Tab-separated table of C-alpha atoms in Angstrom:
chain	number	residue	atom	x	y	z
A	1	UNK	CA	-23.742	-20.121	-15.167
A	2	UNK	CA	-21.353	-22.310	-16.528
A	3	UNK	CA	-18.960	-21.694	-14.058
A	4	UNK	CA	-21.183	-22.334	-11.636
A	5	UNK	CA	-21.861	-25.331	-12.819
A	6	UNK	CA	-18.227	-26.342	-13.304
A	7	UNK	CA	-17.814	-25.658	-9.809
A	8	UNK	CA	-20.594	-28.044	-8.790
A	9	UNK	CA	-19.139	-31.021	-10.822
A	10	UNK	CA	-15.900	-30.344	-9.538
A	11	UNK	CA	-17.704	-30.415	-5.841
A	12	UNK	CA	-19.170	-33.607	-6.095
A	13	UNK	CA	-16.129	-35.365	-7.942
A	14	UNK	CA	-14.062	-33.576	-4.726
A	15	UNK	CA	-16.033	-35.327	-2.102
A	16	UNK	CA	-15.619	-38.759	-2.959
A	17	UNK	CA	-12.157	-38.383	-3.400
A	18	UNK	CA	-10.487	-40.181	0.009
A	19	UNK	CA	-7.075	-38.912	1.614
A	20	UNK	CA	-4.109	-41.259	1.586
A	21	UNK	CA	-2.423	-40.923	4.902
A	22	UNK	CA	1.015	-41.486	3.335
A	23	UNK	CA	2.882	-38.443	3.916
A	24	UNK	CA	5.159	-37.195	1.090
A	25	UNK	CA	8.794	-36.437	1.710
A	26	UNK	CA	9.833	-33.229	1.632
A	27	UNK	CA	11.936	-32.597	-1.906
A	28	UNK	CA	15.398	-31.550	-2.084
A	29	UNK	CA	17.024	-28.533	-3.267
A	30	UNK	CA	18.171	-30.368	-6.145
A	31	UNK	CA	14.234	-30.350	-7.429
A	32	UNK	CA	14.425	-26.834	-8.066
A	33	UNK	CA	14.719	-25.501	-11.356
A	34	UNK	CA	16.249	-22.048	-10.255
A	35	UNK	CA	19.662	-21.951	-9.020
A	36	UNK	CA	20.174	-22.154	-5.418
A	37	UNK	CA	23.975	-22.337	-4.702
A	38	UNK	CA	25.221	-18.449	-4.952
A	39	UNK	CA	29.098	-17.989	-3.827
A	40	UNK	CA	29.438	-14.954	-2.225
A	41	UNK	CA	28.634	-13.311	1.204
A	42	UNK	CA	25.801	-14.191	3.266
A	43	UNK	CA	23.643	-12.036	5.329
A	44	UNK	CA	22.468	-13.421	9.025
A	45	UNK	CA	19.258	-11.737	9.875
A	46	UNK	CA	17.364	-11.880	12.862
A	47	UNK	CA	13.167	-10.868	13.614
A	48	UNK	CA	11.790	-11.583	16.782
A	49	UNK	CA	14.367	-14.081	17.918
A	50	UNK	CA	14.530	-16.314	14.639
A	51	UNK	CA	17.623	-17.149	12.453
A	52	UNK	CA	17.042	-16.171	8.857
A	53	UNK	CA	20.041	-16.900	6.243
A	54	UNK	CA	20.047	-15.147	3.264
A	55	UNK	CA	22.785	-15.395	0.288
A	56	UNK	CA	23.796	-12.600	-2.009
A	57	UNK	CA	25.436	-13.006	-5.244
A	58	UNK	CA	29.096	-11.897	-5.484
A	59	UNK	CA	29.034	-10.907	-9.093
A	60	UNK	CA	30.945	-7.577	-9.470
A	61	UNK	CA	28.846	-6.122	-12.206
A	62	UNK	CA	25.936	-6.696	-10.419
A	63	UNK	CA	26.915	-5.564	-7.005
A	64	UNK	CA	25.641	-3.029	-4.762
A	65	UNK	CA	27.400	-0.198	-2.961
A	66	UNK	CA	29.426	-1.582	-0.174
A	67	UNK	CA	27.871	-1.376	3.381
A	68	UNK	CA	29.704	-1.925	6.690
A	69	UNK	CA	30.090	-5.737	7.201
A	70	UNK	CA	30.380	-6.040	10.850
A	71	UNK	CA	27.345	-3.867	11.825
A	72	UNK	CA	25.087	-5.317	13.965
A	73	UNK	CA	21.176	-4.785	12.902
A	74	UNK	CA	19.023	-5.578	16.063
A	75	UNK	CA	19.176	-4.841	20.077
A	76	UNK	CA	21.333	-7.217	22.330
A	77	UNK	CA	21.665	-9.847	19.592
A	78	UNK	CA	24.777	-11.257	21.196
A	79	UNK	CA	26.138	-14.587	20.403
A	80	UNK	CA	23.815	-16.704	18.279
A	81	UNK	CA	23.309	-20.076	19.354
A	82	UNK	CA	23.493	-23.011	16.294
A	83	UNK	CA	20.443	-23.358	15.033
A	84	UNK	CA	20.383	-26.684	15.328
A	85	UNK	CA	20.063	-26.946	19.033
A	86	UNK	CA	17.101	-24.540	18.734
A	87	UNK	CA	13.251	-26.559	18.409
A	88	UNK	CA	11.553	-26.479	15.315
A	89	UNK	CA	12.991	-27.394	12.283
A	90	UNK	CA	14.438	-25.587	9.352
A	91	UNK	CA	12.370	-24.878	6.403
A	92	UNK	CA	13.267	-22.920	2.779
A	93	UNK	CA	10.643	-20.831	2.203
A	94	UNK	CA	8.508	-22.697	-0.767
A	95	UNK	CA	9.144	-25.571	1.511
A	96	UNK	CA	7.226	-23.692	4.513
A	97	UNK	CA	4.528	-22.517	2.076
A	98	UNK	CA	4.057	-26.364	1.000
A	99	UNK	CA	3.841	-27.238	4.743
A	100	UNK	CA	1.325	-25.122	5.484
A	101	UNK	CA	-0.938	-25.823	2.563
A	102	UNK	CA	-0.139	-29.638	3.196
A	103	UNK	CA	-1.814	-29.480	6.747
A	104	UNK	CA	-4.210	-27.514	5.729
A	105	UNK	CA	-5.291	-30.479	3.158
A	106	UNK	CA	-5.743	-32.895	5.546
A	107	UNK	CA	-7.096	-30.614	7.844
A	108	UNK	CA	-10.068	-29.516	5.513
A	109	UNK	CA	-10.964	-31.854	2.453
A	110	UNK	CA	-12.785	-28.821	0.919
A	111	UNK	CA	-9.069	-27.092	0.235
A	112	UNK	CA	-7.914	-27.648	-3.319
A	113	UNK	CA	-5.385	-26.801	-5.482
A	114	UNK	CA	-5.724	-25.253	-9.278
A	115	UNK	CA	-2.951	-24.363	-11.784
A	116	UNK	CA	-0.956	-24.981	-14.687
A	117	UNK	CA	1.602	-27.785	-13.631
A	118	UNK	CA	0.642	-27.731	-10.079
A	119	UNK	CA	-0.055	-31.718	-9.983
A	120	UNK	CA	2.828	-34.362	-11.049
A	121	UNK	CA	5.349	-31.726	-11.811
A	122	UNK	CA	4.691	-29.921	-8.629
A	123	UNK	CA	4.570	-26.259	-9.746
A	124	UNK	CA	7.018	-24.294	-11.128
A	125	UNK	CA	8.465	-23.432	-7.822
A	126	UNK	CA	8.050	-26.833	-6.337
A	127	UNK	CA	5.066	-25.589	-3.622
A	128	UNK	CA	3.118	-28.261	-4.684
A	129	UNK	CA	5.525	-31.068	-5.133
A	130	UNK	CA	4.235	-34.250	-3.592
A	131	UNK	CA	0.731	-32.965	-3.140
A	132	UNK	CA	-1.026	-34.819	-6.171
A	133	UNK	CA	0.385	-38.755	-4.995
A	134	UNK	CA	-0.804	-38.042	-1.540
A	135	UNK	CA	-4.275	-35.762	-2.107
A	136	UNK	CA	-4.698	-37.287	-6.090
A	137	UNK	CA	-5.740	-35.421	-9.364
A	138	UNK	CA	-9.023	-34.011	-8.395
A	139	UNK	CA	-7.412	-32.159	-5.225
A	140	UNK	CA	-4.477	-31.069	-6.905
A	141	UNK	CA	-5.640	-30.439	-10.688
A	142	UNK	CA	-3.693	-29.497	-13.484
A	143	UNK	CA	-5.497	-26.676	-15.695
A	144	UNK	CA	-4.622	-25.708	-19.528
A	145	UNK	CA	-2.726	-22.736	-20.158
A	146	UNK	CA	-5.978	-20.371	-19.885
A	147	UNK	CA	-5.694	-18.475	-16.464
A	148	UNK	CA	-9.181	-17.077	-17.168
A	149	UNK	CA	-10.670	-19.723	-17.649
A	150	UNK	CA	-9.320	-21.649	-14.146
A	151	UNK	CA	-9.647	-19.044	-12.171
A	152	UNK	CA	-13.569	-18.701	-12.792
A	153	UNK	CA	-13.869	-22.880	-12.327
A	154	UNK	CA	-11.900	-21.959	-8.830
A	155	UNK	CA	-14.361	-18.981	-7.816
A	156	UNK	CA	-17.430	-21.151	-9.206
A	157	UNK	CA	-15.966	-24.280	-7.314
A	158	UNK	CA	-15.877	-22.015	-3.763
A	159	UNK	CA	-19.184	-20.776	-4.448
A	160	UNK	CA	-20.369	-24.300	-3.550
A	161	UNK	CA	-18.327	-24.636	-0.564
A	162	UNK	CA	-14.988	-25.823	-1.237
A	163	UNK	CA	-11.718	-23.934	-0.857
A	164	UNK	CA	-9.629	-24.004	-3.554
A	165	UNK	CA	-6.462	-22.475	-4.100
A	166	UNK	CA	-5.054	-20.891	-7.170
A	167	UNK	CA	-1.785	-20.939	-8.245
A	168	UNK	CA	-0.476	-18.190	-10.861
A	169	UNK	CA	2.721	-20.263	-12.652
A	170	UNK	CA	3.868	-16.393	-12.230
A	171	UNK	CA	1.452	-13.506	-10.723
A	172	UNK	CA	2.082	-11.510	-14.239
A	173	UNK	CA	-0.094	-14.480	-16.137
A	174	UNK	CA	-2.749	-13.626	-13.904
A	175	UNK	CA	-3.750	-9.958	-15.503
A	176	UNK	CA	-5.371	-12.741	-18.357
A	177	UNK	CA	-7.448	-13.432	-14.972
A	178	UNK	CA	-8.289	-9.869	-14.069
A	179	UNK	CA	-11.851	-9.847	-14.761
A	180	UNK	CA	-12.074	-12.714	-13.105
A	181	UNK	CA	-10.753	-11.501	-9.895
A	182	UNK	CA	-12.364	-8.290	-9.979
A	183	UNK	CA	-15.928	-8.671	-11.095
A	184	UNK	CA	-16.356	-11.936	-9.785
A	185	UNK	CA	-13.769	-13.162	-7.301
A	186	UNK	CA	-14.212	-9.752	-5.208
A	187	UNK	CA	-17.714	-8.781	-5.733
A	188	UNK	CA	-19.650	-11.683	-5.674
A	189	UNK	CA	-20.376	-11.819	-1.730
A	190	UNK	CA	-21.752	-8.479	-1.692
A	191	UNK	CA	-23.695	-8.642	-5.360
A	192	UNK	CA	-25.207	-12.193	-4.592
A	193	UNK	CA	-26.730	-10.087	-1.086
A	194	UNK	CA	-24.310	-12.580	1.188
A	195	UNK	CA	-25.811	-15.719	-0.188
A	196	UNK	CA	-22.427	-16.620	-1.714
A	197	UNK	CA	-19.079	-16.483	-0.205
A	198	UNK	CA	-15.391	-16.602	-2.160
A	199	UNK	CA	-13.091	-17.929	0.139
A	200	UNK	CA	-10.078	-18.679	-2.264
A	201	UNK	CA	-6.550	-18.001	-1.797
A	202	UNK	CA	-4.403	-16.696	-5.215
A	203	UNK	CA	-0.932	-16.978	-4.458
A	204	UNK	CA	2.145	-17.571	-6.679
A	205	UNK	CA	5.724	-15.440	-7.522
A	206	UNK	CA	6.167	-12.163	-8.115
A	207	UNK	CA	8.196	-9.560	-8.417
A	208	UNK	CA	11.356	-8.149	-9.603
A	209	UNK	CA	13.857	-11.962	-9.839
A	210	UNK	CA	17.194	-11.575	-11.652
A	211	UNK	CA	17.006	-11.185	-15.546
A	212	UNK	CA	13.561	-12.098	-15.950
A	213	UNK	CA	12.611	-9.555	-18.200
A	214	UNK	CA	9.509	-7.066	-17.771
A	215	UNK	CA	7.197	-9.161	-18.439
A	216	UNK	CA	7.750	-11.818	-15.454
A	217	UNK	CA	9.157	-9.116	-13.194
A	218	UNK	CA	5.592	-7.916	-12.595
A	219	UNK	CA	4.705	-6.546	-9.005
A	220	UNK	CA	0.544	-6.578	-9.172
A	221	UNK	CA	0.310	-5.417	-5.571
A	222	UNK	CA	0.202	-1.905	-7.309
A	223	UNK	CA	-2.972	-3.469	-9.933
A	224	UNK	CA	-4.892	-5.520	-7.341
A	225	UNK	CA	-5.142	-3.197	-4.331
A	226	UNK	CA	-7.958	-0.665	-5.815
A	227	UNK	CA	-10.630	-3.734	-5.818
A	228	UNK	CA	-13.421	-3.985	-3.149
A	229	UNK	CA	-13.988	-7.141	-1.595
A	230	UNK	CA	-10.164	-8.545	-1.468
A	231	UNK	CA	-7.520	-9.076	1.082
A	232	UNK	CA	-3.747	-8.790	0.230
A	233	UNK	CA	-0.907	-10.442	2.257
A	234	UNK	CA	3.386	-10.307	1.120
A	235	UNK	CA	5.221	-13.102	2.668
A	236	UNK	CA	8.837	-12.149	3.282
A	237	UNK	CA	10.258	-15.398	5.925
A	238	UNK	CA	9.177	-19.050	5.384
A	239	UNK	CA	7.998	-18.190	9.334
A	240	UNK	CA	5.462	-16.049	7.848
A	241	UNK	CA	5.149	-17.772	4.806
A	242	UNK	CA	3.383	-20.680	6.290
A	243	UNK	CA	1.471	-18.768	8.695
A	244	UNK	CA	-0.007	-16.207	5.941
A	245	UNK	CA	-0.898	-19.233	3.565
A	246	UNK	CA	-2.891	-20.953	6.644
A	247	UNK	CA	-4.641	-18.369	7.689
A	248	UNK	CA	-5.274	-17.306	4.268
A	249	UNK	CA	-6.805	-21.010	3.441
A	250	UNK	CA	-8.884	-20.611	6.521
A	251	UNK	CA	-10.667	-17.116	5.592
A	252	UNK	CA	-14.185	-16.746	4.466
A	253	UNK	CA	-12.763	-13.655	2.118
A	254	UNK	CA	-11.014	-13.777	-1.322
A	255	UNK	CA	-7.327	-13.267	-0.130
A	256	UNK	CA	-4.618	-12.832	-2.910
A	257	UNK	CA	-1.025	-13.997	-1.407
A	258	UNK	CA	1.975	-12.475	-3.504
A	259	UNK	CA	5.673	-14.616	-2.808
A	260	UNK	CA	8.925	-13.032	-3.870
A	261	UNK	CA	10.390	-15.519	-6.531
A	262	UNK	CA	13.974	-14.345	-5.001
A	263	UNK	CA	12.815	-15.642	-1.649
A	264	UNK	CA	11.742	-19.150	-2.180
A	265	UNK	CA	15.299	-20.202	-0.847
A	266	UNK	CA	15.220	-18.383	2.051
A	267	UNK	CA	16.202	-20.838	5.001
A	268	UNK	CA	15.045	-20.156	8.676
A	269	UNK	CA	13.685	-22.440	11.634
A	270	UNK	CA	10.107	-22.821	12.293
A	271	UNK	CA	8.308	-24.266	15.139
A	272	UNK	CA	6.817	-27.646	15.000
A	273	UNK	CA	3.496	-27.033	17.096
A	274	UNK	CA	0.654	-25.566	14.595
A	275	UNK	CA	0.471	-21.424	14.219
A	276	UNK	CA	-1.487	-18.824	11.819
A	277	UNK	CA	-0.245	-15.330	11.232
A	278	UNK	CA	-3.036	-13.083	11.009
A	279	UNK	CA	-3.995	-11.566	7.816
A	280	UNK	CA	-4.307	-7.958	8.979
A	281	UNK	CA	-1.157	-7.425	11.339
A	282	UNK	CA	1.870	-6.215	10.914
A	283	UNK	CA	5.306	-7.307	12.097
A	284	UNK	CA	7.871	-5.781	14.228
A	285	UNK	CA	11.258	-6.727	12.894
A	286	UNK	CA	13.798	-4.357	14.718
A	287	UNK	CA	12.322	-1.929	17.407
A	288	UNK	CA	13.636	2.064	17.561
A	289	UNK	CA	14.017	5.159	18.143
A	290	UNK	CA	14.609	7.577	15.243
A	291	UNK	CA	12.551	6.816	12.282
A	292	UNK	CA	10.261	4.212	11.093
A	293	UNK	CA	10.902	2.382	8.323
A	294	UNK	CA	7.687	0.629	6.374
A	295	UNK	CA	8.443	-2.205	3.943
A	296	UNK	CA	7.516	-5.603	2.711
A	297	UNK	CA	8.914	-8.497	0.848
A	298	UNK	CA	12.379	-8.553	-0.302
A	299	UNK	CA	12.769	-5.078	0.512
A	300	UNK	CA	12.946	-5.935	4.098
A	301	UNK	CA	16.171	-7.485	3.428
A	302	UNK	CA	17.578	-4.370	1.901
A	303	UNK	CA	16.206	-2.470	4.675
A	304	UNK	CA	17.805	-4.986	7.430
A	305	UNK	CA	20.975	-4.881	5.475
A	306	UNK	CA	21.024	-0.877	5.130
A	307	UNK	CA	19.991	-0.729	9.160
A	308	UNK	CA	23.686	-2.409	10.028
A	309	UNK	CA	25.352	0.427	8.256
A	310	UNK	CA	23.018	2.707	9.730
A	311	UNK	CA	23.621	1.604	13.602
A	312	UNK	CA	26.945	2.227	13.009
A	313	UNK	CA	26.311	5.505	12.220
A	314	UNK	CA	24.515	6.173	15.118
A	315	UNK	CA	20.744	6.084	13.773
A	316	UNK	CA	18.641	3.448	15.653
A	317	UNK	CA	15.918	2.829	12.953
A	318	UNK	CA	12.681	1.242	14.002
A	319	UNK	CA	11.884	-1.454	11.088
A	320	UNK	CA	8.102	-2.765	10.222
A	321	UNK	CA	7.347	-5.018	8.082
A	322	UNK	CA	3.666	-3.983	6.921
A	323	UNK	CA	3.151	-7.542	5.443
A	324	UNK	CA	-0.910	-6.632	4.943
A	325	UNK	CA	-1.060	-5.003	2.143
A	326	UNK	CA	-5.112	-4.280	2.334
A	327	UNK	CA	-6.161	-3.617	4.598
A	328	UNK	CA	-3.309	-1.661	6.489
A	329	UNK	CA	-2.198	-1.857	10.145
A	330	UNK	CA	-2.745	1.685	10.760
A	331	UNK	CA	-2.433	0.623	14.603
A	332	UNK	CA	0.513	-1.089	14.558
A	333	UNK	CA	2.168	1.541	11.907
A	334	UNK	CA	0.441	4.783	14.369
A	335	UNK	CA	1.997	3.614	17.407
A	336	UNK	CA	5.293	3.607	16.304
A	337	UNK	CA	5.141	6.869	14.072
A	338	UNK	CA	3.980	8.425	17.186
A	339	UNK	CA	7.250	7.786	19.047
A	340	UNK	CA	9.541	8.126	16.409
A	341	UNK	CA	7.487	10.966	14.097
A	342	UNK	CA	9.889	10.081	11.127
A	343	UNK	CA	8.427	7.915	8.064
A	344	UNK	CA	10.450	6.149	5.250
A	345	UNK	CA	8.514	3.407	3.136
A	346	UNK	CA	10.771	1.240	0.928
A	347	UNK	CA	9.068	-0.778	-1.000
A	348	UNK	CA	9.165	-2.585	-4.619
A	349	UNK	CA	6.482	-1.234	-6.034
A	350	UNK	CA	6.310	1.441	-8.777
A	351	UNK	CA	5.991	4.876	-7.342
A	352	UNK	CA	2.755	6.191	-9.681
A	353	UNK	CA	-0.305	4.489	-7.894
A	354	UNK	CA	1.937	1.896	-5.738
A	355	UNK	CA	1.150	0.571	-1.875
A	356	UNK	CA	3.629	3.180	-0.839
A	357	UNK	CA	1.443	6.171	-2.666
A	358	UNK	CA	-1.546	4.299	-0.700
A	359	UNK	CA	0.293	3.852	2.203
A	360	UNK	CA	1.893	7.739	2.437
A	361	UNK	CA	-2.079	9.376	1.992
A	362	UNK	CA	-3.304	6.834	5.222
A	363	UNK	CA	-0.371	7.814	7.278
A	364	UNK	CA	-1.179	11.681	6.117
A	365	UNK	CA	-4.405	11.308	6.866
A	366	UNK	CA	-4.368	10.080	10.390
A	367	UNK	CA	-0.998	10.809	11.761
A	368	UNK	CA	-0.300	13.875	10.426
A	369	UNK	CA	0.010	16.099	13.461
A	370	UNK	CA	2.560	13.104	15.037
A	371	UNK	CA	5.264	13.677	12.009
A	372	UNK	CA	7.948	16.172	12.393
A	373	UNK	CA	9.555	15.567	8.429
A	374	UNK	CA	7.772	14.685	5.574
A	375	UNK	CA	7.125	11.161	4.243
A	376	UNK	CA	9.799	9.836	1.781
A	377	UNK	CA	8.790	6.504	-0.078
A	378	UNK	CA	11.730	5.249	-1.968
A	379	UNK	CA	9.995	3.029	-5.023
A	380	UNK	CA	10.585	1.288	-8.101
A	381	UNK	CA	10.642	3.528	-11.239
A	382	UNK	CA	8.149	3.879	-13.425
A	383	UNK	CA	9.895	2.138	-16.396
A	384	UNK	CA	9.281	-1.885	-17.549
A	385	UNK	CA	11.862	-3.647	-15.889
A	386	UNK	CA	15.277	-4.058	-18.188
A	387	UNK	CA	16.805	-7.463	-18.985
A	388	UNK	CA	20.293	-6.076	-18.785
A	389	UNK	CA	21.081	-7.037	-15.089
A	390	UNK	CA	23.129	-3.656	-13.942
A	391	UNK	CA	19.916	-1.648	-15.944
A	392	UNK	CA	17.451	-4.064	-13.664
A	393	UNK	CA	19.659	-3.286	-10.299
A	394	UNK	CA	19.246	0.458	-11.104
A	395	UNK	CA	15.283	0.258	-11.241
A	396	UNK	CA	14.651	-1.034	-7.923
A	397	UNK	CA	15.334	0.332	-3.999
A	398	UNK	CA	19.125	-0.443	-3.009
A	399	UNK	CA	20.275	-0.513	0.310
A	400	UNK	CA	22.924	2.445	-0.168
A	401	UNK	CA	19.632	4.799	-0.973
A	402	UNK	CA	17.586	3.651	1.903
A	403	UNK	CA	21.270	4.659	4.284
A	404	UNK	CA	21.164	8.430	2.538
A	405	UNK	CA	17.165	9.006	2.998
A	406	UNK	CA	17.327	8.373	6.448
A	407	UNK	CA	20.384	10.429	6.856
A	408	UNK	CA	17.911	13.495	5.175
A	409	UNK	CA	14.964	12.648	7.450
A	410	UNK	CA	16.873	12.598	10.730
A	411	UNK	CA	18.804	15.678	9.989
């Protein structure tokens, strides 16, 4: 009840709260408080005809195994025009995820924003820089150090119709938040007989970063998945990024959105008319042949970068980015295992109870009779991540593995 009624007073305090049209301008790199200028080689990637730059560290004791450099990774890529001839303009990913919650704040006045240092400071990944001078302190609210507690003012505060999205400084903080999430957050729509609906976003970084330690390299996908009543979406390009956090803000359903904290300074070029990405699709990345490859997140970047070594070798992999982590696209996923009957999921997940152990029992349960190999999910391992970088490097999926298991499947 008292949430509830936290929620109401945070309601009415909401709507009398006007919008300043002033837009805010977009802050520079400089603003970030993780390093963004690598040396070292960098890795052109392109899905469904967009540019996507991505740099890689050139440390020796922390590099992986050689792949071919000149491989090419998609179908009649040709010579790549400059990007800046090209509409749309060029976003880093926490950039594109700030765009799109932007718009949808002055699209909606009901969307709000909860988290520690999400207001003046502008998160700890800079999503929300700007947002508090334009939208002001009751939009954009800075919360204590108590995930628990803000995340049941959030779920009280949609219960009365607003939209309010929660910000976990990093997704790990938000197991404080679990019952939260699950009993309430999840279940509330179905236990209240419809009379309530939940429609709040959680989003914030995740996953495996560099030297981070176990305790912020966290990848909840694996902890979040089993409960009833919530959508899960990975954003892997700011393209997506943007699209995914729209659509997400627009949902009547609880929808947890998990960012890669490695990703945030991903660059690409987005267009300038309005889009959503749908919150149950998958996307194509590279169409082929021989096998299909299932990932999300940053493992679709050590899939892309294994695929250039494998084209060379004479394997035309068919690459998927599942990006809906609950529910699945079995349709998207069935049509292509039914052409290429070959199944690899690489993912960043730990192996015991993971989205790829969820993901291998669908695909064995309804496209069994299509596969001609079994299904090989290459996965984190079951161990807290290390701080020692070359121990951390060893944990997760490298590109050199993902070359030899499709080597074994094709065979």
């Amino acid at each position: 009840m008292a949430t509830l009624l936290q929620g109401i007073g945070a309601a009415a305090a909401l709507s009398s709260t006007s919008l300043d049209s002033k837009r805010f301008e977009v802050s520079s790199l400089k603003s970030l408080p993780i390093q963004t200028a690598r040396k070292g080689r960098v890795f052109a990637i392109r899905s469904d005809s967009r540019d996507i730059t991505l740099g890689s560290s050139n440390n020796k004791a922390r590099s992986s195994p050689k792949l071919v450099a000149n491989a090419v990774a998609t179908k009649n890529q040709g010579s790549t025009a400059s990007t800046t001839s090209k509409p749309g303009h060029e976003l880093l990913l926490f950039e594109a995820l700030r765009e799109g919650l932007e718009e949808e704040m002055d699209r909606d006045p009901s969307v709000c924003v909860v988290g520690e240092d999400v207001g003046h400071y502008g998160g700890s990944y800079k999503v929300t820089k700007g947002l508090a001078t334009k939208f002001g302190d009751l939009r954009v609210l800075d919360t204590p150090i108590a995930e628990n507690s803000f995340t049941g003012m959030a779920i009280g505060a949609a219960m009365t119709g607003l939209r309010p999205v929660i910000e976990g400084m990093n997704m790990g903080f938000l197991l404080l938040a679990f019952n939260q999430i699950s009993n309430n957050c999840g279940m509330l729509h179905y236990t209240s007989g419809g009379q309530f609906k939940i429609p709040v976003v959680i989003r914030g970084p995740g996953g495996v970063g560099r030297q981070l330690g176990a305790e912020h390299s966290q990848r909840l996908e694996s902890y979040f998945q089993s409960i009833p009543g919530i959508q899960m979406v990975a954003c892997s390009t700011p393209y997506n990024a943007k699209g995914l956090m729209k659509a997400a803000i627009r949902s009547e359903n609880p929808v947890i959105l998990f960012e890669h904290v490695l990703l945030y300074n991903l660059k690409e070029r987005i267009p300038d008319e309005e889009y959503i990405c749908s919150l149950e699709e998958a996307e194509m990345v590279r169409p082929g042949e021989h096998i299909t490859i299932l990932t999300y997140s940053r493992m679709r970047y050590h899939v892309m970068q294994a695929a250039k070594t494998l084209v060379n070798k004479g394997y035309d992999p068919e690459v998927i980015d599942i990006r809906s982590l609950k529910p699945f696209d079995l349709h998207t996923m069935g049509n292509s295992i039914k052409k290429t009957h070959r199944v690899l999921i690489v993912e960043e997940c730990m192996r015991t109870g993971g989205i790829g152990a969820s993901l291998t029992a669908a695909i064995n349960e309804n496209f069994h009779d299509y596969l001609d190999a079994p299904v090989i999910c290459l996965s984190s391992q079951d161990v807290p991540t290390p701080y020692a970088g070359t121990l951390e490097e060893f944990t997760i999926v490298q590109p050199a593995q993902i070359v030899a298991a499709v080597e074994k499947l094709c065979q």
